[in-house]
Short mmCIF file of C-alpha atoms and ligand atoms in Angstrom, two decimals:
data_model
loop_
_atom_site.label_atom_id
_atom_site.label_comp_id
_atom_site.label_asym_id
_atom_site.label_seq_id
_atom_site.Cartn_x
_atom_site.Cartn_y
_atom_site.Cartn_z
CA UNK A 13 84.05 92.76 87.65
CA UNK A 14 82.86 89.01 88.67
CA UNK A 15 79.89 89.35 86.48
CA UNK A 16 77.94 85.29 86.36
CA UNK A 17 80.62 84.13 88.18
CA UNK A 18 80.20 81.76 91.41
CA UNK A 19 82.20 81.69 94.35
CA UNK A 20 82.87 80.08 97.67
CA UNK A 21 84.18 82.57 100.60
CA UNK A 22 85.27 80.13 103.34
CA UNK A 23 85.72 82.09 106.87
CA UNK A 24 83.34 84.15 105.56
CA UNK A 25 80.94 85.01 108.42
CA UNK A 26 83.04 87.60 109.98
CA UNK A 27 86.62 89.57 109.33
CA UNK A 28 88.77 89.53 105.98
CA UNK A 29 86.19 87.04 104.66
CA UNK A 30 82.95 88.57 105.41
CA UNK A 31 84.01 91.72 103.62
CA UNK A 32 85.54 89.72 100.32
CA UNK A 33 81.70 88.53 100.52
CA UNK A 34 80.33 92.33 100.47
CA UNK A 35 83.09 93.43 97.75
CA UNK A 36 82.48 90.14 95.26
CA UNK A 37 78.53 90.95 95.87
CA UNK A 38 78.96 94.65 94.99
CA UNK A 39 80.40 93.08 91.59
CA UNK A 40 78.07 91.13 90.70
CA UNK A 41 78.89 87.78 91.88
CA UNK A 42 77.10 84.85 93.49
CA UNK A 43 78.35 83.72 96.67
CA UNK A 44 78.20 80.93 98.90
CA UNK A 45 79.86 81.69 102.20
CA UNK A 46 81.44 79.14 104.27
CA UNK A 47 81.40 79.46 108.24
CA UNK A 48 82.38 76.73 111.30
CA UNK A 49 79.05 76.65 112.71
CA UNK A 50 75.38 77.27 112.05
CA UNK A 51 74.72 80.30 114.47
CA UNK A 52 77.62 81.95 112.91
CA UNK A 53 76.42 81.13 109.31
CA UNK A 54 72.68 82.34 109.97
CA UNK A 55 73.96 85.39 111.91
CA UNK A 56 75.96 86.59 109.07
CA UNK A 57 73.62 85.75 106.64
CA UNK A 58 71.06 87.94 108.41
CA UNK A 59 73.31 90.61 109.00
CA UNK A 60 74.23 91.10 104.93
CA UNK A 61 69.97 90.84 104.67
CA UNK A 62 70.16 93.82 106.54
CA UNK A 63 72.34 95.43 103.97
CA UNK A 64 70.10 94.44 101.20
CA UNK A 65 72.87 92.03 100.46
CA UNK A 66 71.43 88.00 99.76
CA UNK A 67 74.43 85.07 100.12
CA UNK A 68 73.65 81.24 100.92
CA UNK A 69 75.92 80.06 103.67
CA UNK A 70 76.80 76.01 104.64
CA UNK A 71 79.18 74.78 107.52
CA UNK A 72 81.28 71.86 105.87
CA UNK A 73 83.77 70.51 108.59
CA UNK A 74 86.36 71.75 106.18
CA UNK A 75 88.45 69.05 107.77
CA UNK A 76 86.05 65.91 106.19
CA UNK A 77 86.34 65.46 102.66
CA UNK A 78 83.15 64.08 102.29
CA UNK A 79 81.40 67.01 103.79
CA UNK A 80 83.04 69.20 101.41
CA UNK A 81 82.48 67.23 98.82
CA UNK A 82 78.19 66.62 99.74
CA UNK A 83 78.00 70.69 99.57
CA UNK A 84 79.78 71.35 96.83
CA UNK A 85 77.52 69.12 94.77
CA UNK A 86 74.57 70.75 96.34
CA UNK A 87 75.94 74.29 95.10
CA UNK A 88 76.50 72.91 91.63
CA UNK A 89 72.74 71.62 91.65
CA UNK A 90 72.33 74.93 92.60
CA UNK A 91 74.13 77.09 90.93
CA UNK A 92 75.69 75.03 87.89
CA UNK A 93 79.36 76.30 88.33
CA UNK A 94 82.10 76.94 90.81
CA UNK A 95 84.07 80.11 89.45
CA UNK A 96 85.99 81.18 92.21
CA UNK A 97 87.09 79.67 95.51
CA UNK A 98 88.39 82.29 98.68
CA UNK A 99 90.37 79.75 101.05
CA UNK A 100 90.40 82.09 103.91
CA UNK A 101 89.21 80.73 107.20
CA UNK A 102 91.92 80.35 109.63
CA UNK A 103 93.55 80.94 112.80
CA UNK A 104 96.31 81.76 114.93
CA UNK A 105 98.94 81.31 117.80
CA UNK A 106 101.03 83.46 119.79
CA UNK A 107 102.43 81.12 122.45
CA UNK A 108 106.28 80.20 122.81
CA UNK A 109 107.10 76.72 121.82
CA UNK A 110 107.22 75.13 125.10
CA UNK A 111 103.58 76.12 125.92
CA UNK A 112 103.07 74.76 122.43
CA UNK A 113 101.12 71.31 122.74
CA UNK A 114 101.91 68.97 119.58
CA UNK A 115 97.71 69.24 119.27
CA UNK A 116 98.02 72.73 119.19
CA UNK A 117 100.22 72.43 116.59
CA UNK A 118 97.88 70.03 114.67
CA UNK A 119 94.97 72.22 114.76
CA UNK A 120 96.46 75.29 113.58
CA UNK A 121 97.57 72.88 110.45
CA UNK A 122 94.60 71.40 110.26
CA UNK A 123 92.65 74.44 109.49
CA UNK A 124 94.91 76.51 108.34
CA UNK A 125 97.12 73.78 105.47
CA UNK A 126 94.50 70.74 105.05
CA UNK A 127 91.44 72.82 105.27
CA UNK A 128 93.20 74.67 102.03
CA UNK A 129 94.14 71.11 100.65
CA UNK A 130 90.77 69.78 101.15
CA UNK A 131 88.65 72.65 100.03
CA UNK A 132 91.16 73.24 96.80
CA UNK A 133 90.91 69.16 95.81
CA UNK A 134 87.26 69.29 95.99
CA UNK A 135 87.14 72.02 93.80
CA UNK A 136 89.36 71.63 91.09
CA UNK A 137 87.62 69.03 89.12
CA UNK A 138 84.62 71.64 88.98
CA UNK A 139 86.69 74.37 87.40
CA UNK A 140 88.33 71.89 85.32
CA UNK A 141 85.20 70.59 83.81
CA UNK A 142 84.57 74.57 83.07
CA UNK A 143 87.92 74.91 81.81
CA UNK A 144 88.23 77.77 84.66
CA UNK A 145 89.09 78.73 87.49
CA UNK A 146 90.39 80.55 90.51
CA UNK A 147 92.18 79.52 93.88
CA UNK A 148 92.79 82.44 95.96
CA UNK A 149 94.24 81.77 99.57
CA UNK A 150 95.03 83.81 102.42
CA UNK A 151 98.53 83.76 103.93
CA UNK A 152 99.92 86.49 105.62
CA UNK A 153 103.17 88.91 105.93
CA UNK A 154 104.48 85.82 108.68
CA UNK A 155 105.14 83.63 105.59
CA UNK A 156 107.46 86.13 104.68
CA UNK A 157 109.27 86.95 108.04
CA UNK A 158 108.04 84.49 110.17
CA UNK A 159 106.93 85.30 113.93
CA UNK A 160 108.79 85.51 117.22
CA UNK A 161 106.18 82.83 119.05
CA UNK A 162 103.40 81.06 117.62
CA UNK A 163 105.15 78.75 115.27
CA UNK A 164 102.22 77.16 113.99
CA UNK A 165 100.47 79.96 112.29
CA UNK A 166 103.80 80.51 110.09
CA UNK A 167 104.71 77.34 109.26
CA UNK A 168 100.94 76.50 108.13
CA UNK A 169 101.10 80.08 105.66
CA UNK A 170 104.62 79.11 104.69
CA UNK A 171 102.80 75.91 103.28
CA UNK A 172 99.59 77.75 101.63
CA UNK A 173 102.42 80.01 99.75
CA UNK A 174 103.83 76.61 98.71
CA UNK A 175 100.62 74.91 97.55
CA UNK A 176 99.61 78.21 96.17
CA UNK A 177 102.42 78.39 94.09
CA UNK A 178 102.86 74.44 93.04
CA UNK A 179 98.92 74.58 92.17
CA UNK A 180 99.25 77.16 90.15
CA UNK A 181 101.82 75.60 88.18
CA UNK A 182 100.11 72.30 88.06
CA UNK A 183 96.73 73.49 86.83
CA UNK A 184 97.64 76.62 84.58
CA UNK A 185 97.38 74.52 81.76
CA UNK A 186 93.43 74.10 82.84
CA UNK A 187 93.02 77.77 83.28
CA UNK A 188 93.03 77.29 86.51
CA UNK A 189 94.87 80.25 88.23
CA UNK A 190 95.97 80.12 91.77
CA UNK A 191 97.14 83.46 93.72
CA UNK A 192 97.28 84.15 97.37
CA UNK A 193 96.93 87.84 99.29
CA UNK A 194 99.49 87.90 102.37
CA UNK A 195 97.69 90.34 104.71
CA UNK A 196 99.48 92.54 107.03
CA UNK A 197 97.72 93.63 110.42
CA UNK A 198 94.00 93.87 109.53
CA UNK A 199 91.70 95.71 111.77
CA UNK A 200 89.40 92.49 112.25
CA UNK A 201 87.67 91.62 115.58
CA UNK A 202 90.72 90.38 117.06
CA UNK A 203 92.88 93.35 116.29
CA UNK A 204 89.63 95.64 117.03
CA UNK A 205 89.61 94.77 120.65
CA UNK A 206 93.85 95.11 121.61
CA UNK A 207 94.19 98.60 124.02
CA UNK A 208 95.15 101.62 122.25
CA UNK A 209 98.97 101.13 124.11
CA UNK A 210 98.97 98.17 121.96
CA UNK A 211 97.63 99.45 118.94
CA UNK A 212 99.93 102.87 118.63
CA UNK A 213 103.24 100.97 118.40
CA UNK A 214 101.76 98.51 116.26
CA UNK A 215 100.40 101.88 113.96
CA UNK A 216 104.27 103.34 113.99
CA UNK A 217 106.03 100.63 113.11
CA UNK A 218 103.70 100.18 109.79
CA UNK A 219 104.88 102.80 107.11
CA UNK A 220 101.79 103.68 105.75
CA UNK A 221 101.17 104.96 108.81
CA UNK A 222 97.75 102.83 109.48
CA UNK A 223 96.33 99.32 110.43
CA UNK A 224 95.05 97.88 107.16
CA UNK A 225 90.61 97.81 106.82
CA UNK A 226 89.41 94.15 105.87
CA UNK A 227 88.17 96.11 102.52
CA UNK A 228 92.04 95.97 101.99
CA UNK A 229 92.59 92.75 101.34
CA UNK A 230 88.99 92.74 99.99
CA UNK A 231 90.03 94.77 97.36
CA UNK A 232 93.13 92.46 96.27
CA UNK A 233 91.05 89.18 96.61
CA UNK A 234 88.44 91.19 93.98
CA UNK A 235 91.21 92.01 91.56
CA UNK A 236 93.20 88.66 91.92
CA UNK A 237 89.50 87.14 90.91
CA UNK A 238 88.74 89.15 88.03
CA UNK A 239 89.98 88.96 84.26
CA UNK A 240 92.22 92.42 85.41
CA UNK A 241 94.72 89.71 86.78
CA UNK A 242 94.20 86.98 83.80
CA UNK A 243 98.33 86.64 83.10
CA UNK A 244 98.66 86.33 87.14
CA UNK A 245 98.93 83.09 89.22
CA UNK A 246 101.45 81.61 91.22
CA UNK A 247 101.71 84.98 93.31
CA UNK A 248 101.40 85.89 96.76
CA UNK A 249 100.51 89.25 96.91
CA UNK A 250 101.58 91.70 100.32
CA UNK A 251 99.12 93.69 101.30
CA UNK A 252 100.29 94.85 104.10
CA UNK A 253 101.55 98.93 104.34
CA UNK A 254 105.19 97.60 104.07
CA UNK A 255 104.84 96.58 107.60
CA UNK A 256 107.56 94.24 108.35
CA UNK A 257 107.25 92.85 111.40
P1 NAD B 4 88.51 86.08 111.93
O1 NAD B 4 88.88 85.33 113.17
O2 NAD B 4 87.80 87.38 112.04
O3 NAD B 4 87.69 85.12 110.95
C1 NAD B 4 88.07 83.79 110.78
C2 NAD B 4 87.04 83.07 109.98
O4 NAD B 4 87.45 81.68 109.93
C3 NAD B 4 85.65 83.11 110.59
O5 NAD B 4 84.69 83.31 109.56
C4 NAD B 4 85.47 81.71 111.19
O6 NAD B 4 84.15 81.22 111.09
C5 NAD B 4 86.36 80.87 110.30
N1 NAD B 4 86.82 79.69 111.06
C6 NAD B 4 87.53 79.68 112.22
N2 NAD B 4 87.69 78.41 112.63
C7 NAD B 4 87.08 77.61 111.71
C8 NAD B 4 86.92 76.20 111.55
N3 NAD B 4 87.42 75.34 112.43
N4 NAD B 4 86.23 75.74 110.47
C9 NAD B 4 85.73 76.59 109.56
N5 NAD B 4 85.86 77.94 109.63
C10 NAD B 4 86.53 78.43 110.70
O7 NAD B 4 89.89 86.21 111.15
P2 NAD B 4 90.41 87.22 110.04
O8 NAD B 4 91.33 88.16 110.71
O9 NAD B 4 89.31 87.73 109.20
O10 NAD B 4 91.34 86.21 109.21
C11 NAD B 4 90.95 85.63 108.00
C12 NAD B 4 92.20 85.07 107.35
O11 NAD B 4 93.16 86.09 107.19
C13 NAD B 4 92.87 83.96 108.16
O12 NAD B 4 93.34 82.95 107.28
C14 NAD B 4 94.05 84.69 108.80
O13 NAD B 4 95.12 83.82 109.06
C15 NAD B 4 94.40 85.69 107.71
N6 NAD B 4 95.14 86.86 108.19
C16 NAD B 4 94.58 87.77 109.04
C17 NAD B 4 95.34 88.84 109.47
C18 NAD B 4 94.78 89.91 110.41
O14 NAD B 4 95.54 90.78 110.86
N7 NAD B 4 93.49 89.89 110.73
C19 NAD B 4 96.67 89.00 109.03
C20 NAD B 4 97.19 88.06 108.17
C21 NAD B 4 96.43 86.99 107.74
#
């Protein structure tokens, strides 16, 4: 399904993000994954070697332009195209407001909105020069019903469902399309590791009855990549069991 095409998975050394680099492999893609730190790249890298599976990997401060922008044009010296950008890394917050520090705050947007911006800004002029494109992000089912603590990590997918959406307005007429996948609760390491008295509520209260599989949301990045969803942009897609909580 992603035949010749080229694309960036960042976050993509472990989770929702190391699987979207298994699925776009399995379809024929080339892919660059993206990680926070050189261990983490290497280590992933090795571990999809073991699968018979061969990525690159870099570690951009996804917060310095300039980094971004010094790998990207290595991967187009590379590779001669950027097809397909993943914005995925991220991260999270649980705590009430008042044990919320303003730099807590700032970090979660940091990562989570300007990583998106500067990633996405880098990019574009790429797929424009191709006269192609796509911008897939991650938010998640909190941009839809917010959270009861942790105010951070919805507010920052709040905003990738608005730059999602405005992008994909503002460069349609490039070809560019621009989607995002709003997970529900996805078995990755963090979920992995909560007790089973945690995890049985959480498994009631979704109506399909089970936690979602990173392959999930895998699965939706694959199809929101491919020319099966070339009339779609501007969405953000729930993939989630129609948990709603
Ligand atoms: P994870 O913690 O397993 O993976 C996060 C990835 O982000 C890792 O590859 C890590 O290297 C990268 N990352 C973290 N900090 C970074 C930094 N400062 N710079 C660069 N990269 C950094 O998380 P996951 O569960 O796979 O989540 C992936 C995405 O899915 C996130 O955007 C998350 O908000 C979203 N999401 C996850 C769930 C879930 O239940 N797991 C639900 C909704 C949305």
């Amino acid at each position: 399904m992603l035949d010749k095409k080229v694309a960036i998975v960042t976050g993509g050394t472990r989770g929702i993000g190391l699987e979207t680099v298994r699925v776009f492999k399995e379809n024929n893609a080339e892919v660059i994954l993206f990680g926070s730190k050189e261990e983490s790249v290497s280590n992933a890298i090795n571990l999809l070697k073991s699968e018979g599976i061969e990525v690159t990997g870099y570690y951009p401060n996804l917060n310095n332009y300039f980094e971004i922008e010094s790998t990207l044009k290595e991967i187009i010296k590379k590779y001669g195209h950027i097809d397909i950008l993943v914005n995925n890394a991220g991260i999270s917050a649980k705590e009430s407001i008042e044990n919320t520090t303003s730099e807590d705050f700032a970090k979660i947007i940091d990562l989570n909105v300007q990583a998106v911006f500067n990633m996405t800004k880098a990019v574009v002029p790429y797929m424009k020069e191709n006269k192609s494109g796509v911008i897939l992000n991650t938010s998640s089912m909190v941009s839809i019903y917010g959270q009861p603590s942790g105010v951070g990590y919805p507010a920052s997918k709040f905003a990738v469902n608005g730059i999602t959406k405005s992008l994909a307005r503002e460069l349609a007429p490039f070809n560019i399309r621009v989607n995002a996948v709003a997970p529900g609760i996805i078995k990755t390491d963090m979920v992995a590791l909560l007790p089973e008295e945690v995890i049985a509520p959480l498994i009631k209260s979704i109506p399909l009855g089970r936690i979602g599989k990173p392959r999930d949301i895998a699965n939706a990045f694959l199809f929101l990549a491919s020319d099966l969803a070339s009339y779609i942009t501007g969405e953000v897609l729930s993939v989630d069991g129609a948990a709603r909580s």
